[in-house]
CSV table of C-alpha atoms and ligand atoms in Angstrom, one decimal:
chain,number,residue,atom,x,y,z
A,1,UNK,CA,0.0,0.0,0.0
A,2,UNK,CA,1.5,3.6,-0.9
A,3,UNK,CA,1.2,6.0,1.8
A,4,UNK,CA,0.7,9.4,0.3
A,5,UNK,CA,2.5,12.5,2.5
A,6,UNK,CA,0.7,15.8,2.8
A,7,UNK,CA,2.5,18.3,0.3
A,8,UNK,CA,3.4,20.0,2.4
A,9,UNK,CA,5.5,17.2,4.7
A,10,UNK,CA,8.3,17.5,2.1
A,11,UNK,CA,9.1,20.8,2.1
A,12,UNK,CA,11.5,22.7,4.3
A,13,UNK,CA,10.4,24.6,7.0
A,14,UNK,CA,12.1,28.3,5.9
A,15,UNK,CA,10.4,27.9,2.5
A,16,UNK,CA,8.9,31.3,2.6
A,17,UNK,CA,7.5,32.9,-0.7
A,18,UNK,CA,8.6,36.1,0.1
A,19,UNK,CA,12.3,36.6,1.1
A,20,UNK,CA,12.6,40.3,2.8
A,21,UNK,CA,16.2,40.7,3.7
A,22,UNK,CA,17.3,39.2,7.3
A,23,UNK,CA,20.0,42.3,7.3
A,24,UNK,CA,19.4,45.3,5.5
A,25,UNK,CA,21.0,44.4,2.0
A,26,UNK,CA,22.1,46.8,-0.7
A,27,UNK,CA,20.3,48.0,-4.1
A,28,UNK,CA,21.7,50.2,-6.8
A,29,UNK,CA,18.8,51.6,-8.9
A,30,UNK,CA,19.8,53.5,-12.1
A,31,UNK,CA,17.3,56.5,-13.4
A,32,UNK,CA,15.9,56.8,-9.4
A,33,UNK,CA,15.7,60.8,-10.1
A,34,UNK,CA,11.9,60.0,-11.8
A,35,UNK,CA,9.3,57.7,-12.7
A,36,UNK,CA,10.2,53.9,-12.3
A,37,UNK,CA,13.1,54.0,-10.6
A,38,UNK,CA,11.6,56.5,-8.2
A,39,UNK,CA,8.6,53.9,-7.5
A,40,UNK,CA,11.4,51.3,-7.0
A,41,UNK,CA,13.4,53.0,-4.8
A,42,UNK,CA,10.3,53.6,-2.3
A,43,UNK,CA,9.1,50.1,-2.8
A,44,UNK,CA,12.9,48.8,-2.0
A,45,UNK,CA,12.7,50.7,0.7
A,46,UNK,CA,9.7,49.9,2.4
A,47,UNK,CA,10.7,46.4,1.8
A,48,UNK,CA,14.1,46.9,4.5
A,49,UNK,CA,16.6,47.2,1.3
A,50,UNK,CA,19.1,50.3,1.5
A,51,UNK,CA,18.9,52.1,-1.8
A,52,UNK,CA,21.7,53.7,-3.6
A,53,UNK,CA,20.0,56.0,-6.2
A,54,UNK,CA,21.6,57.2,-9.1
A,55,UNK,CA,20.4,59.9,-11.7
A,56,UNK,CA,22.1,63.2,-13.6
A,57,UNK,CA,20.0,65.2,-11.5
A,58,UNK,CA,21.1,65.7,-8.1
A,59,UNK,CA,18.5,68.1,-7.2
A,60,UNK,CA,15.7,65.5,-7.7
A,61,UNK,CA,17.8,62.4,-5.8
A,62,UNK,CA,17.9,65.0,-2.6
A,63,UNK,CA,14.7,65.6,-2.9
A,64,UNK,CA,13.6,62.0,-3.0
A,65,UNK,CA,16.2,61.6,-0.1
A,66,UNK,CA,14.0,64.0,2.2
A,67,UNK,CA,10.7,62.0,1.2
A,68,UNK,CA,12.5,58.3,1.5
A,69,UNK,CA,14.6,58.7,4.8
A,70,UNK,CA,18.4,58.0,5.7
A,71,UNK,CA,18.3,54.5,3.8
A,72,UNK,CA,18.1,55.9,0.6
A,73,UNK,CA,21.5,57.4,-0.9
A,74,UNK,CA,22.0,59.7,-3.7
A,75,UNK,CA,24.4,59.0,-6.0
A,76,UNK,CA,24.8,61.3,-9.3
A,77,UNK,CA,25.3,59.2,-12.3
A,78,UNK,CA,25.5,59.5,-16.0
A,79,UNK,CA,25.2,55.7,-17.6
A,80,UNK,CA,26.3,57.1,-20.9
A,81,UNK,CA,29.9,58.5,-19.3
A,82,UNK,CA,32.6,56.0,-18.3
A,83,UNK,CA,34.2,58.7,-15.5
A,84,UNK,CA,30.8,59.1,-14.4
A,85,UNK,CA,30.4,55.3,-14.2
A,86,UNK,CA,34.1,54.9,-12.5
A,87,UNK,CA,33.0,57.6,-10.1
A,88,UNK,CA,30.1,55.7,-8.9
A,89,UNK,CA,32.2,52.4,-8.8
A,90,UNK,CA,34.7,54.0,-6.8
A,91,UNK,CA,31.6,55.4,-4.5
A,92,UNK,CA,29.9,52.3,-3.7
A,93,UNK,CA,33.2,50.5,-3.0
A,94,UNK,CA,34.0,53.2,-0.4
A,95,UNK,CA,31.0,53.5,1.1
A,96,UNK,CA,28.7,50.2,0.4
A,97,UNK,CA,31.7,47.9,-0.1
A,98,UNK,CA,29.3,44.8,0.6
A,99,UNK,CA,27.3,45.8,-2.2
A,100,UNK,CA,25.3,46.1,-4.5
A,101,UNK,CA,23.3,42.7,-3.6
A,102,UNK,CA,21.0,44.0,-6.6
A,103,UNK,CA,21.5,46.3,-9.6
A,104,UNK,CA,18.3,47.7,-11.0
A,105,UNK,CA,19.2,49.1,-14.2
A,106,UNK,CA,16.5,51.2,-15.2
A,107,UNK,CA,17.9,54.3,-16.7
A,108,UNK,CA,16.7,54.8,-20.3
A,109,UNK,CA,15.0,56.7,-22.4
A,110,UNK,CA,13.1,57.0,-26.0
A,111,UNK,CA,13.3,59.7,-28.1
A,112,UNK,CA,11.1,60.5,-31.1
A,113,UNK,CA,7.9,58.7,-32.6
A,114,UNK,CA,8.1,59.3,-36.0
A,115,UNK,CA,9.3,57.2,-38.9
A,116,UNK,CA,12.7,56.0,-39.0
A,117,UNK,CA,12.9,57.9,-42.2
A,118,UNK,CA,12.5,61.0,-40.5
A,119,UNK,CA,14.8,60.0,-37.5
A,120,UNK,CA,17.2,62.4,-36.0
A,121,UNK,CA,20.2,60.5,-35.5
A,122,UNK,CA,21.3,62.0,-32.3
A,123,UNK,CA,18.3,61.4,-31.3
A,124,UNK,CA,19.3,57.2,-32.2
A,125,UNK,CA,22.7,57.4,-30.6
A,126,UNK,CA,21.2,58.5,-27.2
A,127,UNK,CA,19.3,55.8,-26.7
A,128,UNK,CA,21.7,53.5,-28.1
A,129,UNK,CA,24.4,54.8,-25.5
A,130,UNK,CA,21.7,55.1,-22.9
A,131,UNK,CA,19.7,51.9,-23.0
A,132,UNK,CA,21.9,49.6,-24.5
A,133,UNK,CA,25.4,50.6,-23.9
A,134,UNK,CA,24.9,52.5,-20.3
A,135,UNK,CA,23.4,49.2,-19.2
A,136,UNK,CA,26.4,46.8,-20.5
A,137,UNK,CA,28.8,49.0,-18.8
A,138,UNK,CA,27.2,48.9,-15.0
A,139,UNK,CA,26.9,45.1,-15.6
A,140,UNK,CA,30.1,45.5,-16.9
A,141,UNK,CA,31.5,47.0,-13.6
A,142,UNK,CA,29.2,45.8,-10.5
A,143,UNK,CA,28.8,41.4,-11.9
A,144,UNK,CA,32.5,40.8,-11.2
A,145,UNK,CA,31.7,42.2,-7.5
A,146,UNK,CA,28.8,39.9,-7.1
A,147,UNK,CA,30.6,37.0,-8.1
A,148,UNK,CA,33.3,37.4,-5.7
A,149,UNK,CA,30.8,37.8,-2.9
A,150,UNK,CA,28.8,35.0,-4.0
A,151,UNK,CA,25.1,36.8,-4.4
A,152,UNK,CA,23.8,39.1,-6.6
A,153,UNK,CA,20.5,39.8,-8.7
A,154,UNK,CA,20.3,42.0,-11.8
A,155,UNK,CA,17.4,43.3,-12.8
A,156,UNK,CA,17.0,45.4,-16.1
A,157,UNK,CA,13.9,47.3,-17.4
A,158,UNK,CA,12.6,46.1,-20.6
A,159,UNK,CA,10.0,47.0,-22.9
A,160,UNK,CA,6.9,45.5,-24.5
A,161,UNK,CA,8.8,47.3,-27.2
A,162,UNK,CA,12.0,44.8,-27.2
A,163,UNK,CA,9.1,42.1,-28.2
A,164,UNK,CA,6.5,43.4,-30.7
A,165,UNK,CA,7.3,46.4,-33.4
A,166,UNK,CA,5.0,49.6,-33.7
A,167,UNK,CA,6.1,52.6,-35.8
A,168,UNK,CA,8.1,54.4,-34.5
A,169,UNK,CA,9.8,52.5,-32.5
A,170,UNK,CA,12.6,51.6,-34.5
A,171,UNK,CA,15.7,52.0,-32.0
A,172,UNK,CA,13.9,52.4,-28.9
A,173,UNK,CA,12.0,48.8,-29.4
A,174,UNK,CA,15.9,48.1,-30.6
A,175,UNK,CA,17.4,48.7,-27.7
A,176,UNK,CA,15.1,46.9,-25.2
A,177,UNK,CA,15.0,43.9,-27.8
A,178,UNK,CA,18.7,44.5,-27.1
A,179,UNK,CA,18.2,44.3,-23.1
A,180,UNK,CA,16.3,41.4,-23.4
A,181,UNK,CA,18.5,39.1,-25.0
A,182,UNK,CA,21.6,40.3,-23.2
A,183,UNK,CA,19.5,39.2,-20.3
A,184,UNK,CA,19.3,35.8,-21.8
A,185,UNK,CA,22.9,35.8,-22.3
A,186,UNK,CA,24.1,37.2,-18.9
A,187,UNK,CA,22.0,34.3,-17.3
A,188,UNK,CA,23.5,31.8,-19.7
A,189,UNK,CA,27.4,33.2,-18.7
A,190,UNK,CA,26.4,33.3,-14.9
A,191,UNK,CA,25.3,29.4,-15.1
A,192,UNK,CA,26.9,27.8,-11.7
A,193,UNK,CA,26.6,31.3,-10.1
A,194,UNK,CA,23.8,31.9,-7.4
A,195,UNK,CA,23.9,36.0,-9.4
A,196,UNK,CA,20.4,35.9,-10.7
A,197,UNK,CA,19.3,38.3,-13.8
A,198,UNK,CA,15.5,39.1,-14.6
A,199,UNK,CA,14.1,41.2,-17.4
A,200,UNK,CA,11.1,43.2,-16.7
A,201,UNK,CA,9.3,44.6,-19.4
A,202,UNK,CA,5.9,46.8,-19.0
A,203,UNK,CA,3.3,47.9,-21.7
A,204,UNK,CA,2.4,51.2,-21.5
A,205,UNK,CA,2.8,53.2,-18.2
A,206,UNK,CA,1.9,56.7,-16.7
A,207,UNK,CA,2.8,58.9,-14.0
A,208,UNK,CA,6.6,59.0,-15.3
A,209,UNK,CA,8.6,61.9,-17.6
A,210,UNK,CA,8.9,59.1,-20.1
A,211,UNK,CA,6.9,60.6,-22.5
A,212,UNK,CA,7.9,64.2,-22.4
A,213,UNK,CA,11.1,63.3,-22.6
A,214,UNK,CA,10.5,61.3,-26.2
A,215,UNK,CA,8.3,64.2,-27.7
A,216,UNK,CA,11.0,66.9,-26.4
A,217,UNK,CA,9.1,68.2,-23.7
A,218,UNK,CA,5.7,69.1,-25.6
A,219,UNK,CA,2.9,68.0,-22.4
A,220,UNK,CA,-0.2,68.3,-24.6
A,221,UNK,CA,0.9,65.3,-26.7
A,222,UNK,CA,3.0,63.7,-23.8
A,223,UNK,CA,-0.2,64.0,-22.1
A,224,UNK,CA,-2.7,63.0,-24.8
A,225,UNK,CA,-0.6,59.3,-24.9
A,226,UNK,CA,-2.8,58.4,-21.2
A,227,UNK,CA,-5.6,60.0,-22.4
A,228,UNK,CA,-8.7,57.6,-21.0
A,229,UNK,CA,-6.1,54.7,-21.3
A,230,UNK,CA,-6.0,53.7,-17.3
A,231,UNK,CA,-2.4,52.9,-17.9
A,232,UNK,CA,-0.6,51.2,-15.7
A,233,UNK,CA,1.6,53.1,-12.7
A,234,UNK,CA,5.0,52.8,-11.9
A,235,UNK,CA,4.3,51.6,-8.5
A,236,UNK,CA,3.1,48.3,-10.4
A,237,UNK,CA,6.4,48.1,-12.2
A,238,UNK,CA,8.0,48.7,-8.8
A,239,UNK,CA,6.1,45.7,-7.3
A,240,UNK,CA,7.4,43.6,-10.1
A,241,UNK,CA,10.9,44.6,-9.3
A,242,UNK,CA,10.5,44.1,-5.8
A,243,UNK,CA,8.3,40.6,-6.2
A,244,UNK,CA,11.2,39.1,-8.6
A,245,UNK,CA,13.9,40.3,-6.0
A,246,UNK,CA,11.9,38.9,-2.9
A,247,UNK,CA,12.1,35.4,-4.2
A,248,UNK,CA,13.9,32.5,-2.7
A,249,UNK,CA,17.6,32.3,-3.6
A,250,UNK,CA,16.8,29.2,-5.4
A,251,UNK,CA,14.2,31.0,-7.8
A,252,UNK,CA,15.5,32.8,-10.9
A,253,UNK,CA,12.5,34.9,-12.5
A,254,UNK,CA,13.7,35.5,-16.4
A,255,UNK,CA,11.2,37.7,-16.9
A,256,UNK,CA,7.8,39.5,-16.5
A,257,UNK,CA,5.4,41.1,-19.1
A,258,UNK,CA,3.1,43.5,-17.6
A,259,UNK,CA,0.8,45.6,-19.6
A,260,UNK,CA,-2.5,47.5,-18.9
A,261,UNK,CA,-5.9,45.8,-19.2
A,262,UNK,CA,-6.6,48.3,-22.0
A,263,UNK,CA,-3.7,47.6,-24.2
A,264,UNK,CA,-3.3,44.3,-26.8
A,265,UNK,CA,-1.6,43.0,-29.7
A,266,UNK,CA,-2.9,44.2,-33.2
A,267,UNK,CA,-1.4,41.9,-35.2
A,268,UNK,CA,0.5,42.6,-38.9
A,269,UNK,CA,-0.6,45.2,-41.2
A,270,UNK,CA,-1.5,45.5,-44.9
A,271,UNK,CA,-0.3,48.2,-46.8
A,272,UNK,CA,-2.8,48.3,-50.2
A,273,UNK,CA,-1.6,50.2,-52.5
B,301,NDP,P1,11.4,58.7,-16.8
B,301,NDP,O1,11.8,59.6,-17.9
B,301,NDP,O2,10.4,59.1,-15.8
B,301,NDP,O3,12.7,58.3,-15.9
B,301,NDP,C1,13.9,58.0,-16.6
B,301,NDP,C2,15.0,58.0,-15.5
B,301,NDP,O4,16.2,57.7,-16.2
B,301,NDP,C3,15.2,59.4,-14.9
B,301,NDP,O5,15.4,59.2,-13.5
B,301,NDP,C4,16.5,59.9,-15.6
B,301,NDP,O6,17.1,60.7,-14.6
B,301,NDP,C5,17.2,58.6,-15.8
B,301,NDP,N1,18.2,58.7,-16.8
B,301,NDP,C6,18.1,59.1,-18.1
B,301,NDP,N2,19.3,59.1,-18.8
B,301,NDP,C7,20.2,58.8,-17.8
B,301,NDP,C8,21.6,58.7,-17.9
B,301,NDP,N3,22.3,59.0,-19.0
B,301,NDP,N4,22.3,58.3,-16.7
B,301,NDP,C9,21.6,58.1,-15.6
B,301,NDP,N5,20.2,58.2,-15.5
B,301,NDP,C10,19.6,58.6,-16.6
B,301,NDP,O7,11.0,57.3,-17.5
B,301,NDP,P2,10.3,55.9,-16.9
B,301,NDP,O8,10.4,55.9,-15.5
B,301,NDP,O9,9.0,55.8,-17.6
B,301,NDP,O10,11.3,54.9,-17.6
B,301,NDP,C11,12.3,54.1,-16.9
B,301,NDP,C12,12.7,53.0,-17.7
B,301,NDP,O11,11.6,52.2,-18.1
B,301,NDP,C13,13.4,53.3,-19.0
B,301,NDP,O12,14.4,52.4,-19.3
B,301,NDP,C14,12.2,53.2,-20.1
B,301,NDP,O13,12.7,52.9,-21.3
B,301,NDP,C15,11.5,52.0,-19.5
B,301,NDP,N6,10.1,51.8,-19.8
B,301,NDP,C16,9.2,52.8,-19.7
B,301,NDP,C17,7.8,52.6,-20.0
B,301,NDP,C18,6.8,53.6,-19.9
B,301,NDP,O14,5.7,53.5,-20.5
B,301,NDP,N7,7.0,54.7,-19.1
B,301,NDP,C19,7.4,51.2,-20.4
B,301,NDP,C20,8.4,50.3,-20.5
B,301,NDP,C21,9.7,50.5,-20.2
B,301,NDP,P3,18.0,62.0,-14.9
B,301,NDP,O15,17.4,62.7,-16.0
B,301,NDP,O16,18.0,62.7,-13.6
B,301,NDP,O17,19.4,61.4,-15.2
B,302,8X3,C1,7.7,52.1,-23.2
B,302,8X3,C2,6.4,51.4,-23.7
B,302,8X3,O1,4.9,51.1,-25.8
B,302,8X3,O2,5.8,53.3,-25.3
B,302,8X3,O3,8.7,51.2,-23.3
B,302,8X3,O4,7.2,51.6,-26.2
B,302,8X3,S1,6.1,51.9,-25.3
């Protein structure tokens, strides 16, 4: 006769879903001046993390530093600047030396919606340097660290644009088609590691500077994007970030697709001439 164990007789007792940090561990969160990466910093926090945030604008970090309290740090950053990038290096080493457990990299940007026939090519190299290369080069400098200490989590903000085309989203979608699959490929190098790497990629979401900044700062059409939409917030991408990071050490999430209720897949087109 087989006896059959309750489920839940096998499993180890400290197999918790959610795994809030016994000691306060260490998060560096690219682009934490605005939007996302202001959401995640807040929801890191609340969660017992100390954040390190980095942005260009100091101003805005303080600012967030008076609203978050003493465990989150500003730290001025420019992705697209190796000094900038060797400053911060030198910075966290000095001052968070155990650290960073995670690395949100969420500093990016998309510029322009029209055709790329009508791109402006600076326009192309900022969000190549920004998105694409800015990212490589913090993996570039904080994986090594994680490595050595034997944990680490990197997690890298997406797109729904890195998965399906829409005109004009030529480059942009480019570069987060770009982050996904260097995801892929950092998780493939890391194999035998315990450094986990997760891809997050949201639909379309309000409540950031995202859109201003890719029509050049004109609000009636950044505005008009939401418009009766009931986008999502950045506080959902935040609980995404926080979820995936929250898991047990055994538990890699690749990746997460989030989009509004409101938005879906069109499908291919037919031009008729
Ligand atoms: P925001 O414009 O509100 O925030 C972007 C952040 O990135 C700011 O804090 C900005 O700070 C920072 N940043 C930009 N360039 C640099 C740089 N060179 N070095 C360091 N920091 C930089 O946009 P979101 O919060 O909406 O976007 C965050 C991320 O999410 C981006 O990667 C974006 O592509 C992605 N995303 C956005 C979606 C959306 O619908 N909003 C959907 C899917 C993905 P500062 O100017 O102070 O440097
Ligand atoms: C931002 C989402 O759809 O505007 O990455 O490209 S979308």
């Amino acid at each position: 006769m087989t006896t059959h164990q309750p489920a839940s007789a096998s499993r180890p007792a400290q197999d918790t879903r959610r795994q809030t940090p016994a000691s306060p561990r260490i998060a560096l969160v690219t682009g934490a001046s605005a939007g996302f990466g202001h959401a995640i910093s807040a929801a890191l926090c609340r969660d017992g993390w100390t954040v390190v945030g980095a942005a260009r604008r100091a101003d805005r970090l303080n600012a967030i530093r008076q609203e978050l309290g003493p465990n989150f740090h500003p730290l001025e950053l420019d992705v697209t600047s190796d000094t900038s990038v060797a400053h911060a290096v030198a910075h966290m080493a000095a001052h968070f030396p155990d650290g960073p457990d995670l690395l949100v990299n969420n500093a990016g940007l998309a510029l322009g919606v029209g055709p790329a026939q009508h791109a402006d090519m600076q326009d192309w190299e900022r969000m190549i340097l920004t998105n694409a290369l800015g990212l490589s080069r913090m993996v570039h400098h904080f994986l090594p660290g994680m490595i050595t200490r034997g944990r680490g989590h990197v997690i890298n903000i997406g797109s729904t644009a890195g998965n399906y085309a829409y005109p004009g989203g030529n480059v942009y979608g480019g570069t987060k088609a770009f982050v996904k699959q260097f995801s892929r490929g950092l998780k493939a190098d890391l194999h035998g590691t315990p450094v986990r790497v997760t891809n997050i990629e949201p639909g379309l979401v309000g409540g950031t500077e995202f859109s201003l900044v890719r029509l050049h700062g004109d609000e009636a059409k950044a505005t008009a994007v939401y418009k009766d939409a009931n986008a999502l917030l950045p506080e959902d991408v935040a609980e995404a970030v926080v979820w995936a990071a929250s898991q047990p050490p055994r538990v890699n999430i690749s990746t997460i697709e989030l989009m509004p209720v409101t938005q879906s897949l069109a499908g291919t087109r037919v031009y008729r001439g």
